[in-house]
Amino acid sequence: MDQRAGCVAAWWDMVARNLRSFPHSCSTLGRKIATLYDSFTSKSLKEHIFPPLMDMLIFFNFFKAPFLVDLKKPELKIPHTANFYIQVEPGVILGIWHTVPSCRGEDAKGKSRCWYEAALRDGNPIIVYLHGSAEHRAAPHRLELVKVLSDGGFHVLSVDYRGFGDSTGKPTEEGLTADAVCVYEWTKARSGTTPVCLWGHSLGTGVATNAAKVLEEKGSPVDAVILEAPFTNMWVATINYPLLKIYRKLPGFLHAVMDALRRDKIVFPNDENVKFLSSPLLIIHGEDDKTVPLEYGKKLYEIAHNAYRNKERVKMAIFPPGFQHNFLCKSPTLLKIVRDFLSQQWA
């Protein structure tokens, strides 16, 4: 134990001894403090620090930009959009924006939430958008993608996972997966024969394949999956994350990072998940993506293509430099690539 941990442990030891000597009326509190002390001293300092630190770096949900946005009033940021909430489980309520296709924009004016829900059955394809880490559903680059998809004739449900935006709860891999499964099933129950696609970006690709695997195991394969800037798994992505690369040569650093991810059960194993899927799968990636390098997308495509029985169900589109990690939505070819793929798969 290092010097700082030793000082803290000594302080806890003094508090625990003093509390144990209090009168009987304080014995319960004393036992609680003593238990906390035992719990603290049974772990090293890095065990106290690394797991919450990794949670912060992976999810970054505390960074709730853009600030001063009223998430209950999406019409201030994007047209023909309604805000609503879904309860996943006790204590977890998700905030979602439903943007209808632009071709229905006039119809949507002044309409209630019930109208938006009924519109899911209008035959226009639906995308459940699972965003990356940090910020929330009103982030500018996310709104830009939603507008492109809406102009292309898609309904888009922009989901804030638990702990993001105004959604309640604390983010975990298991929790985010449950959120995506819940929203997909909620949408399918209201969409009639209209197909529903899971679209994950960055961290959201891990959420998307986790959810798709769960639904596959339930016997309800997802209608389609689109992965934008995917990684192979979170362990590989984390040790190559630009912010952490400068620390990789520190003794024991990588081991501590892996231990923290393992302890918090953070894996997001895209490379394993795609082996179990049968859903149409489109991978899109930019050549100049420095956050999640193109090599990860290529590797994931190779794994999926080898695993799928029907090779025509797996496609990859690589975009030229200029769009980096967040802005494939600016590509003039994105919409055509997506529509062509889905039309072929859903024909």
mmCIF file of C-alpha atoms in Angstrom:
data_model
loop_
_atom_site.group_PDB
_atom_site.id
_atom_site.type_symbol
_atom_site.label_atom_id
_atom_site.label_comp_id
_atom_site.label_asym_id
_atom_site.label_seq_id
_atom_site.Cartn_x
_atom_site.Cartn_y
_atom_site.Cartn_z
ATOM 1 C CA MET A 1 0.000 0.000 0.000
ATOM 2 C CA ASP A 2 1.457 3.399 -0.933
ATOM 3 C CA GLN A 3 1.974 6.292 1.497
ATOM 4 C CA ARG A 4 -1.338 8.025 0.741
ATOM 5 C CA ALA A 5 -3.318 4.854 1.211
ATOM 6 C CA GLY A 6 -1.424 4.232 4.441
ATOM 7 C CA CYS A 7 -2.393 7.661 5.800
ATOM 8 C CA VAL A 8 -6.027 7.159 4.912
ATOM 9 C CA ALA A 9 -6.013 3.691 6.435
ATOM 10 C CA ALA A 10 -4.492 5.068 9.652
ATOM 11 C CA TRP A 11 -7.225 7.712 9.852
ATOM 12 C CA TRP A 12 -9.949 5.095 9.326
ATOM 13 C CA ASP A 13 -8.305 2.921 11.990
ATOM 14 C CA MET A 14 -8.446 5.764 14.523
ATOM 15 C CA VAL A 15 -12.108 6.518 13.698
ATOM 16 C CA ALA A 16 -13.080 2.871 13.939
ATOM 17 C CA ARG A 17 -11.343 2.417 17.339
ATOM 18 C CA ASN A 18 -12.993 5.550 18.742
ATOM 19 C CA LEU A 19 -16.422 4.548 17.553
ATOM 20 C CA ARG A 20 -16.069 1.079 19.009
ATOM 21 C CA SER A 21 -15.541 2.706 22.423
ATOM 22 C CA PHE A 22 -18.753 4.789 22.203
ATOM 23 C CA PRO A 23 -21.751 3.923 24.355
ATOM 24 C CA HIS A 24 -24.074 1.151 23.245
ATOM 25 C CA SER A 25 -26.415 3.636 21.513
ATOM 26 C CA CYS A 26 -23.684 4.381 18.989
ATOM 27 C CA SER A 27 -22.625 0.769 18.442
ATOM 28 C CA THR A 28 -24.610 0.338 15.228
ATOM 29 C CA LEU A 29 -22.983 3.351 13.608
ATOM 30 C CA GLY A 30 -19.643 2.155 14.892
ATOM 31 C CA ARG A 31 -20.098 -1.233 13.253
ATOM 32 C CA LYS A 32 -21.010 0.411 9.944
ATOM 33 C CA ILE A 33 -17.914 2.609 10.023
ATOM 34 C CA ALA A 34 -15.767 -0.374 10.955
ATOM 35 C CA THR A 35 -17.201 -2.335 8.016
ATOM 36 C CA LEU A 36 -16.383 0.540 5.665
ATOM 37 C CA TYR A 37 -12.878 0.650 7.086
ATOM 38 C CA ASP A 38 -12.392 -3.090 6.541
ATOM 39 C CA SER A 39 -13.712 -2.780 3.004
ATOM 40 C CA PHE A 40 -11.369 0.107 2.244
ATOM 41 C CA THR A 41 -8.226 -1.465 3.646
ATOM 42 C CA SER A 42 -8.891 -4.801 1.943
ATOM 43 C CA LYS A 43 -8.284 -3.190 -1.466
ATOM 44 C CA SER A 44 -5.305 -1.394 -2.933
ATOM 45 C CA LEU A 45 -5.525 2.279 -3.869
ATOM 46 C CA LYS A 46 -5.674 1.442 -7.581
ATOM 47 C CA GLU A 47 -8.657 -0.826 -6.937
ATOM 48 C CA HIS A 48 -10.488 2.148 -5.458
ATOM 49 C CA ILE A 49 -9.502 4.516 -8.250
ATOM 50 C CA PHE A 50 -9.398 2.615 -11.544
ATOM 51 C CA PRO A 51 -12.939 1.148 -11.821
ATOM 52 C CA PRO A 52 -14.744 4.501 -11.394
ATOM 53 C CA LEU A 53 -12.093 6.179 -13.548
ATOM 54 C CA MET A 54 -12.672 3.690 -16.368
ATOM 55 C CA ASP A 55 -16.437 4.140 -16.074
ATOM 56 C CA MET A 56 -15.912 7.874 -16.547
ATOM 57 C CA LEU A 57 -13.671 7.385 -19.577
ATOM 58 C CA ILE A 58 -15.877 4.765 -21.246
ATOM 59 C CA PHE A 59 -19.295 6.376 -20.766
ATOM 60 C CA PHE A 60 -18.361 10.035 -20.131
ATOM 61 C CA ASN A 61 -22.037 10.557 -19.318
ATOM 62 C CA PHE A 62 -21.269 13.287 -16.770
ATOM 63 C CA PHE A 63 -20.437 15.573 -19.717
ATOM 64 C CA LYS A 64 -24.004 16.590 -20.565
ATOM 65 C CA ALA A 65 -23.293 18.967 -23.428
ATOM 66 C CA PRO A 66 -24.747 20.882 -25.126
ATOM 67 C CA PHE A 67 -25.728 22.692 -21.965
ATOM 68 C CA LEU A 68 -28.870 24.734 -21.330
ATOM 69 C CA VAL A 69 -30.916 22.594 -23.730
ATOM 70 C CA ASP A 70 -34.463 21.751 -22.675
ATOM 71 C CA LEU A 71 -34.678 18.104 -23.713
ATOM 72 C CA LYS A 72 -38.438 18.205 -23.196
ATOM 73 C CA LYS A 73 -38.713 20.682 -26.096
ATOM 74 C CA PRO A 74 -36.949 19.098 -29.084
ATOM 75 C CA GLU A 75 -38.789 21.375 -31.526
ATOM 76 C CA LEU A 76 -36.367 24.125 -30.459
ATOM 77 C CA LYS A 77 -33.485 22.092 -31.950
ATOM 78 C CA ILE A 78 -34.999 19.936 -34.713
ATOM 79 C CA PRO A 79 -38.369 20.050 -36.533
ATOM 80 C CA HIS A 80 -41.221 17.493 -36.476
ATOM 81 C CA THR A 81 -39.838 15.815 -33.365
ATOM 82 C CA ALA A 82 -41.548 14.747 -30.140
ATOM 83 C CA ASN A 83 -40.027 13.958 -26.764
ATOM 84 C CA PHE A 84 -41.205 10.998 -24.704
ATOM 85 C CA TYR A 85 -40.050 8.611 -21.983
ATOM 86 C CA ILE A 86 -39.939 4.826 -21.548
ATOM 87 C CA GLN A 87 -39.498 3.015 -18.239
ATOM 88 C CA VAL A 88 -37.097 0.102 -18.631
ATOM 89 C CA GLU A 89 -37.185 -1.037 -15.014
ATOM 90 C CA PRO A 90 -37.843 0.539 -11.619
ATOM 91 C CA GLY A 91 -35.627 3.613 -11.298
ATOM 92 C CA VAL A 92 -34.641 3.689 -14.978
ATOM 93 C CA ILE A 93 -36.564 5.994 -17.327
ATOM 94 C CA LEU A 94 -35.160 6.819 -20.755
ATOM 95 C CA GLY A 95 -35.562 10.103 -22.622
ATOM 96 C CA ILE A 96 -36.165 9.645 -26.369
ATOM 97 C CA TRP A 97 -36.744 11.973 -29.316
ATOM 98 C CA HIS A 98 -38.916 10.700 -32.177
ATOM 99 C CA THR A 99 -38.254 12.505 -35.449
ATOM 100 C CA VAL A 100 -40.657 11.601 -38.249
ATOM 101 C CA PRO A 101 -39.674 11.605 -41.942
ATOM 102 C CA SER A 102 -39.494 15.101 -43.404
ATOM 103 C CA CYS A 103 -42.206 14.135 -45.890
ATOM 104 C CA ARG A 104 -44.582 13.998 -42.910
ATOM 105 C CA GLY A 105 -43.369 17.234 -41.368
ATOM 106 C CA GLU A 106 -46.480 19.211 -42.238
ATOM 107 C CA ASP A 107 -48.730 16.464 -40.899
ATOM 108 C CA ALA A 108 -46.796 16.465 -37.620
ATOM 109 C CA LYS A 109 -47.345 20.127 -36.789
ATOM 110 C CA GLY A 110 -49.221 20.529 -33.522
ATOM 111 C CA LYS A 111 -49.770 16.810 -33.135
ATOM 112 C CA SER A 112 -49.758 14.947 -29.830
ATOM 113 C CA ARG A 113 -47.459 12.179 -28.684
ATOM 114 C CA CYS A 114 -50.199 9.662 -29.603
ATOM 115 C CA TRP A 115 -50.051 10.814 -33.241
ATOM 116 C CA TYR A 116 -46.284 10.272 -33.339
ATOM 117 C CA GLU A 117 -46.638 6.792 -31.875
ATOM 118 C CA ALA A 118 -49.303 5.857 -34.424
ATOM 119 C CA ALA A 119 -47.075 7.220 -37.223
ATOM 120 C CA LEU A 120 -44.625 4.368 -36.615
ATOM 121 C CA ARG A 121 -47.017 2.174 -38.597
ATOM 122 C CA ASP A 122 -46.973 4.353 -41.722
ATOM 123 C CA GLY A 123 -44.562 2.096 -43.636
ATOM 124 C CA ASN A 124 -41.545 4.406 -43.509
ATOM 125 C CA PRO A 125 -38.565 2.482 -42.084
ATOM 126 C CA ILE A 126 -37.534 3.140 -38.492
ATOM 127 C CA ILE A 127 -34.071 3.619 -37.041
ATOM 128 C CA VAL A 128 -33.344 3.295 -33.322
ATOM 129 C CA TYR A 129 -30.242 5.461 -32.945
ATOM 130 C CA LEU A 130 -27.775 4.433 -30.219
ATOM 131 C CA HIS A 131 -25.222 7.201 -29.762
ATOM 132 C CA GLY A 132 -21.633 7.139 -28.574
ATOM 133 C CA SER A 133 -20.149 8.238 -25.252
ATOM 134 C CA ALA A 134 -20.597 11.709 -23.725
ATOM 135 C CA GLU A 135 -23.192 14.406 -24.416
ATOM 136 C CA HIS A 136 -26.826 13.534 -25.145
ATOM 137 C CA ARG A 137 -29.453 13.278 -27.888
ATOM 138 C CA ALA A 138 -29.246 17.001 -28.684
ATOM 139 C CA ALA A 139 -25.535 16.950 -29.585
ATOM 140 C CA PRO A 140 -25.067 18.824 -32.903
ATOM 141 C CA HIS A 141 -23.432 15.974 -34.849
ATOM 142 C CA ARG A 142 -26.217 13.615 -33.751
ATOM 143 C CA LEU A 143 -28.910 16.061 -34.797
ATOM 144 C CA GLU A 144 -27.192 16.456 -38.164
ATOM 145 C CA LEU A 145 -27.381 12.701 -38.764
ATOM 146 C CA VAL A 146 -31.017 12.591 -37.664
ATOM 147 C CA LYS A 147 -31.898 15.369 -40.125
ATOM 148 C CA VAL A 148 -30.192 13.501 -42.964
ATOM 149 C CA LEU A 149 -32.070 10.303 -42.133
ATOM 150 C CA SER A 150 -35.360 12.142 -41.708
ATOM 151 C CA ASP A 151 -34.906 13.814 -45.109
ATOM 152 C CA GLY A 152 -34.248 10.329 -46.483
ATOM 153 C CA GLY A 153 -37.627 9.047 -45.339
ATOM 154 C CA PHE A 154 -36.750 7.429 -42.007
ATOM 155 C CA HIS A 155 -38.344 7.673 -38.600
ATOM 156 C CA VAL A 156 -35.525 8.128 -36.045
ATOM 157 C CA LEU A 157 -35.771 7.346 -32.333
ATOM 158 C CA SER A 158 -32.786 9.022 -30.639
ATOM 159 C CA VAL A 159 -32.197 7.294 -27.316
ATOM 160 C CA ASP A 160 -30.378 8.579 -24.262
ATOM 161 C CA TYR A 161 -29.234 5.573 -22.250
ATOM 162 C CA ARG A 162 -29.581 5.440 -18.494
ATOM 163 C CA GLY A 163 -27.464 8.167 -16.893
ATOM 164 C CA PHE A 164 -27.224 10.180 -20.142
ATOM 165 C CA GLY A 165 -29.124 13.391 -20.785
ATOM 166 C CA ASP A 166 -32.256 13.423 -18.626
ATOM 167 C CA SER A 167 -32.489 9.633 -18.415
ATOM 168 C CA THR A 168 -32.300 8.232 -14.909
ATOM 169 C CA GLY A 169 -30.091 5.442 -13.596
ATOM 170 C CA LYS A 170 -26.389 4.637 -13.757
ATOM 171 C CA PRO A 171 -24.694 3.403 -16.935
ATOM 172 C CA THR A 172 -23.288 -0.129 -17.079
ATOM 173 C CA GLU A 173 -22.788 -2.395 -20.060
ATOM 174 C CA GLU A 174 -25.617 -4.657 -18.948
ATOM 175 C CA GLY A 175 -27.855 -1.637 -18.324
ATOM 176 C CA LEU A 176 -27.238 0.002 -21.708
ATOM 177 C CA THR A 177 -27.933 -3.321 -23.410
ATOM 178 C CA ALA A 178 -31.233 -3.641 -21.535
ATOM 179 C CA ASP A 179 -32.122 -0.092 -22.599
ATOM 180 C CA ALA A 180 -31.564 -0.865 -26.289
ATOM 181 C CA VAL A 181 -33.506 -4.131 -26.134
ATOM 182 C CA CYS A 182 -36.407 -2.383 -24.376
ATOM 183 C CA VAL A 183 -36.612 0.444 -26.934
ATOM 184 C CA TYR A 184 -36.374 -1.965 -29.871
ATOM 185 C CA GLU A 185 -39.133 -4.204 -28.510
ATOM 186 C CA TRP A 186 -41.284 -1.176 -27.650
ATOM 187 C CA THR A 187 -40.894 0.070 -31.222
ATOM 188 C CA LYS A 188 -41.584 -3.312 -32.850
ATOM 189 C CA ALA A 189 -44.767 -3.636 -30.796
ATOM 190 C CA ARG A 190 -46.038 -0.385 -32.368
ATOM 191 C CA SER A 191 -44.622 -0.530 -35.888
ATOM 192 C CA GLY A 192 -46.796 -3.229 -37.459
ATOM 193 C CA THR A 193 -44.958 -4.623 -40.474
ATOM 194 C CA THR A 194 -42.626 -1.606 -40.727
ATOM 195 C CA PRO A 195 -38.972 -2.725 -40.373
ATOM 196 C CA VAL A 196 -36.847 -1.432 -37.486
ATOM 197 C CA CYS A 197 -33.066 -1.013 -37.679
ATOM 198 C CA LEU A 198 -30.585 -0.611 -34.819
ATOM 199 C CA TRP A 199 -27.969 2.031 -35.693
ATOM 200 C CA GLY A 200 -25.031 2.278 -33.304
ATOM 201 C CA HIS A 201 -22.233 4.832 -33.412
ATOM 202 C CA SER A 202 -18.886 4.298 -31.635
ATOM 203 C CA LEU A 203 -19.788 3.121 -28.095
ATOM 204 C CA GLY A 204 -23.287 2.591 -29.474
ATOM 205 C CA THR A 205 -21.990 -0.135 -31.802
ATOM 206 C CA GLY A 206 -21.222 -2.240 -28.736
ATOM 207 C CA VAL A 207 -24.694 -1.544 -27.369
ATOM 208 C CA ALA A 208 -26.252 -2.424 -30.745
ATOM 209 C CA THR A 209 -24.517 -5.798 -31.161
ATOM 210 C CA ASN A 210 -25.130 -6.703 -27.512
ATOM 211 C CA ALA A 211 -28.831 -5.977 -27.973
ATOM 212 C CA ALA A 212 -28.967 -7.745 -31.335
ATOM 213 C CA LYS A 213 -27.431 -10.864 -29.799
ATOM 214 C CA VAL A 214 -29.963 -10.828 -26.930
ATOM 215 C CA LEU A 215 -32.830 -10.491 -29.402
ATOM 216 C CA GLU A 216 -31.349 -13.223 -31.611
ATOM 217 C CA GLU A 217 -31.272 -15.546 -28.593
ATOM 218 C CA LYS A 218 -34.917 -14.678 -27.922
ATOM 219 C CA GLY A 219 -35.790 -15.834 -31.413
ATOM 220 C CA SER A 220 -36.528 -12.304 -32.660
ATOM 221 C CA PRO A 221 -33.592 -11.230 -34.856
ATOM 222 C CA VAL A 222 -33.249 -7.492 -35.439
ATOM 223 C CA ASP A 223 -34.527 -6.375 -38.852
ATOM 224 C CA ALA A 224 -31.126 -4.810 -39.583
ATOM 225 C CA VAL A 225 -28.019 -3.502 -37.808
ATOM 226 C CA ILE A 226 -25.858 -0.567 -38.911
ATOM 227 C CA LEU A 227 -22.539 -0.016 -37.144
ATOM 228 C CA GLU A 228 -20.909 3.376 -37.603
ATOM 229 C CA ALA A 229 -17.232 3.566 -36.605
ATOM 230 C CA PRO A 230 -17.219 0.260 -34.691
ATOM 231 C CA PHE A 231 -14.441 -1.250 -32.600
ATOM 232 C CA THR A 232 -13.728 -4.959 -32.131
ATOM 233 C CA ASN A 233 -14.140 -4.931 -28.363
ATOM 234 C CA MET A 234 -13.799 -2.366 -25.608
ATOM 235 C CA TRP A 235 -10.564 -3.813 -24.244
ATOM 236 C CA VAL A 236 -8.755 -3.271 -27.537
ATOM 237 C CA ALA A 237 -10.425 0.098 -28.091
ATOM 238 C CA THR A 238 -9.491 1.341 -24.620
ATOM 239 C CA ILE A 239 -5.788 0.547 -24.712
ATOM 240 C CA ASN A 240 -5.582 2.290 -28.092
ATOM 241 C CA TYR A 241 -7.706 5.273 -27.062
ATOM 242 C CA PRO A 242 -5.741 8.471 -27.865
ATOM 243 C CA LEU A 243 -6.150 9.885 -24.349
ATOM 244 C CA LEU A 244 -4.652 6.749 -22.781
ATOM 245 C CA LYS A 245 -1.888 5.983 -25.266
ATOM 246 C CA ILE A 246 0.578 8.289 -23.500
ATOM 247 C CA TYR A 247 0.251 6.213 -20.310
ATOM 248 C CA ARG A 248 0.659 2.769 -21.886
ATOM 249 C CA LYS A 249 4.359 2.519 -21.000
ATOM 250 C CA LEU A 250 3.807 3.185 -17.305
ATOM 251 C CA PRO A 251 4.537 0.035 -15.269
ATOM 252 C CA GLY A 252 1.353 -1.859 -14.516
ATOM 253 C CA PHE A 253 -0.925 0.639 -16.254
ATOM 254 C CA LEU A 254 -2.390 -1.681 -18.886
ATOM 255 C CA HIS A 255 -2.833 -4.426 -16.298
ATOM 256 C CA ALA A 256 -4.704 -2.024 -14.021
ATOM 257 C CA VAL A 257 -6.928 -0.869 -16.903
ATOM 258 C CA MET A 258 -7.801 -4.440 -17.901
ATOM 259 C CA ASP A 259 -8.508 -5.373 -14.286
ATOM 260 C CA ALA A 260 -10.848 -2.396 -13.938
ATOM 261 C CA LEU A 261 -12.755 -3.258 -17.120
ATOM 262 C CA ARG A 262 -12.991 -6.898 -16.081
ATOM 263 C CA ARG A 263 -14.208 -5.985 -12.596
ATOM 264 C CA ASP A 264 -16.915 -3.700 -13.992
ATOM 265 C CA LYS A 265 -17.782 -6.257 -16.701
ATOM 266 C CA ILE A 266 -17.158 -3.779 -19.510
ATOM 267 C CA VAL A 267 -16.375 -5.667 -22.716
ATOM 268 C CA PHE A 268 -18.830 -4.688 -25.496
ATOM 269 C CA PRO A 269 -17.556 -7.648 -27.569
ATOM 270 C CA ASN A 270 -18.571 -6.703 -31.117
ATOM 271 C CA ASP A 271 -16.113 -9.263 -32.470
ATOM 272 C CA GLU A 272 -17.853 -12.089 -30.611
ATOM 273 C CA ASN A 273 -21.412 -10.815 -30.982
ATOM 274 C CA VAL A 274 -21.401 -10.671 -34.788
ATOM 275 C CA LYS A 275 -20.640 -14.404 -34.906
ATOM 276 C CA PHE A 276 -24.108 -15.102 -33.505
ATOM 277 C CA LEU A 277 -26.140 -12.715 -35.666
ATOM 278 C CA SER A 278 -28.242 -13.421 -38.734
ATOM 279 C CA SER A 279 -29.578 -9.871 -39.193
ATOM 280 C CA PRO A 280 -28.500 -7.788 -42.206
ATOM 281 C CA LEU A 281 -25.332 -5.988 -41.089
ATOM 282 C CA LEU A 282 -23.848 -2.831 -42.602
ATOM 283 C CA ILE A 283 -20.537 -1.452 -41.301
ATOM 284 C CA ILE A 284 -19.630 2.137 -42.214
ATOM 285 C CA HIS A 285 -16.298 3.748 -41.330
ATOM 286 C CA GLY A 286 -14.222 6.775 -42.302
ATOM 287 C CA GLU A 287 -10.631 6.480 -43.521
ATOM 288 C CA ASP A 288 -9.498 9.356 -41.307
ATOM 289 C CA ASP A 289 -11.204 8.252 -38.090
ATOM 290 C CA LYS A 290 -8.545 8.724 -35.414
ATOM 291 C CA THR A 291 -10.793 7.924 -32.444
ATOM 292 C CA VAL A 292 -11.680 4.425 -33.652
ATOM 293 C CA PRO A 293 -9.248 3.647 -36.491
ATOM 294 C CA LEU A 294 -10.544 2.091 -39.711
ATOM 295 C CA GLU A 295 -8.561 -1.096 -39.074
ATOM 296 C CA TYR A 296 -11.061 -2.022 -36.329
ATOM 297 C CA GLY A 297 -14.003 -1.690 -38.684
ATOM 298 C CA LYS A 298 -12.224 -3.768 -41.322
ATOM 299 C CA LYS A 299 -11.371 -6.456 -38.788
ATOM 300 C CA LEU A 300 -14.961 -6.597 -37.561
ATOM 301 C CA TYR A 301 -16.252 -6.883 -41.126
ATOM 302 C CA GLU A 302 -13.842 -9.750 -41.789
ATOM 303 C CA ILE A 303 -15.024 -11.590 -38.656
ATOM 304 C CA ALA A 304 -18.700 -11.077 -39.514
ATOM 305 C CA HIS A 305 -18.282 -12.003 -43.171
ATOM 306 C CA ASN A 306 -16.535 -15.242 -42.220
ATOM 307 C CA ALA A 307 -19.193 -16.095 -39.625
ATOM 308 C CA TYR A 308 -22.358 -15.340 -41.614
ATOM 309 C CA ARG A 309 -23.817 -18.175 -43.650
ATOM 310 C CA ASN A 310 -25.421 -15.713 -46.052
ATOM 311 C CA LYS A 311 -22.484 -13.515 -47.077
ATOM 312 C CA GLU A 312 -24.807 -11.102 -48.902
ATOM 313 C CA ARG A 313 -26.156 -9.997 -45.545
ATOM 314 C CA VAL A 314 -22.851 -8.394 -44.522
ATOM 315 C CA LYS A 315 -21.579 -5.250 -46.241
ATOM 316 C CA MET A 316 -18.995 -2.574 -45.499
ATOM 317 C CA ALA A 317 -18.714 0.960 -46.851
ATOM 318 C CA ILE A 318 -15.503 2.969 -46.363
ATOM 319 C CA PHE A 319 -15.699 6.753 -46.651
ATOM 320 C CA PRO A 320 -12.845 8.942 -47.931
ATOM 321 C CA PRO A 321 -10.993 11.378 -45.653
ATOM 322 C CA GLY A 322 -12.859 14.426 -44.452
ATOM 323 C CA PHE A 323 -15.489 13.000 -42.116
ATOM 324 C CA GLN A 324 -13.381 11.789 -39.172
ATOM 325 C CA HIS A 325 -15.228 10.059 -36.312
ATOM 326 C CA ASN A 326 -18.482 11.997 -36.000
ATOM 327 C CA PHE A 327 -19.362 13.367 -39.417
ATOM 328 C CA LEU A 328 -20.117 10.592 -41.890
ATOM 329 C CA CYS A 329 -23.508 12.317 -41.963
ATOM 330 C CA LYS A 330 -21.877 15.037 -44.094
ATOM 331 C CA SER A 331 -21.041 12.565 -46.859
ATOM 332 C CA PRO A 332 -23.290 13.019 -49.900
ATOM 333 C CA THR A 333 -23.241 9.243 -50.452
ATOM 334 C CA LEU A 334 -24.227 8.099 -46.951
ATOM 335 C CA LEU A 335 -27.977 8.147 -47.439
ATOM 336 C CA LYS A 336 -27.853 6.288 -50.753
ATOM 337 C CA ILE A 337 -25.565 3.606 -49.305
ATOM 338 C CA VAL A 338 -27.898 3.051 -46.351
ATOM 339 C CA ARG A 339 -31.100 3.079 -48.400
ATOM 340 C CA ASP A 340 -29.683 0.766 -51.068
ATOM 341 C CA PHE A 341 -28.484 -1.709 -48.465
ATOM 342 C CA LEU A 342 -31.747 -1.788 -46.533
ATOM 343 C CA SER A 343 -33.878 -1.912 -49.685
ATOM 344 C CA GLN A 344 -31.908 -4.904 -50.935
ATOM 345 C CA GLN A 345 -32.116 -6.699 -47.591
ATOM 346 C CA TRP A 346 -35.793 -5.960 -47.007
ATOM 347 C CA ALA A 347 -36.950 -6.632 -50.571
#
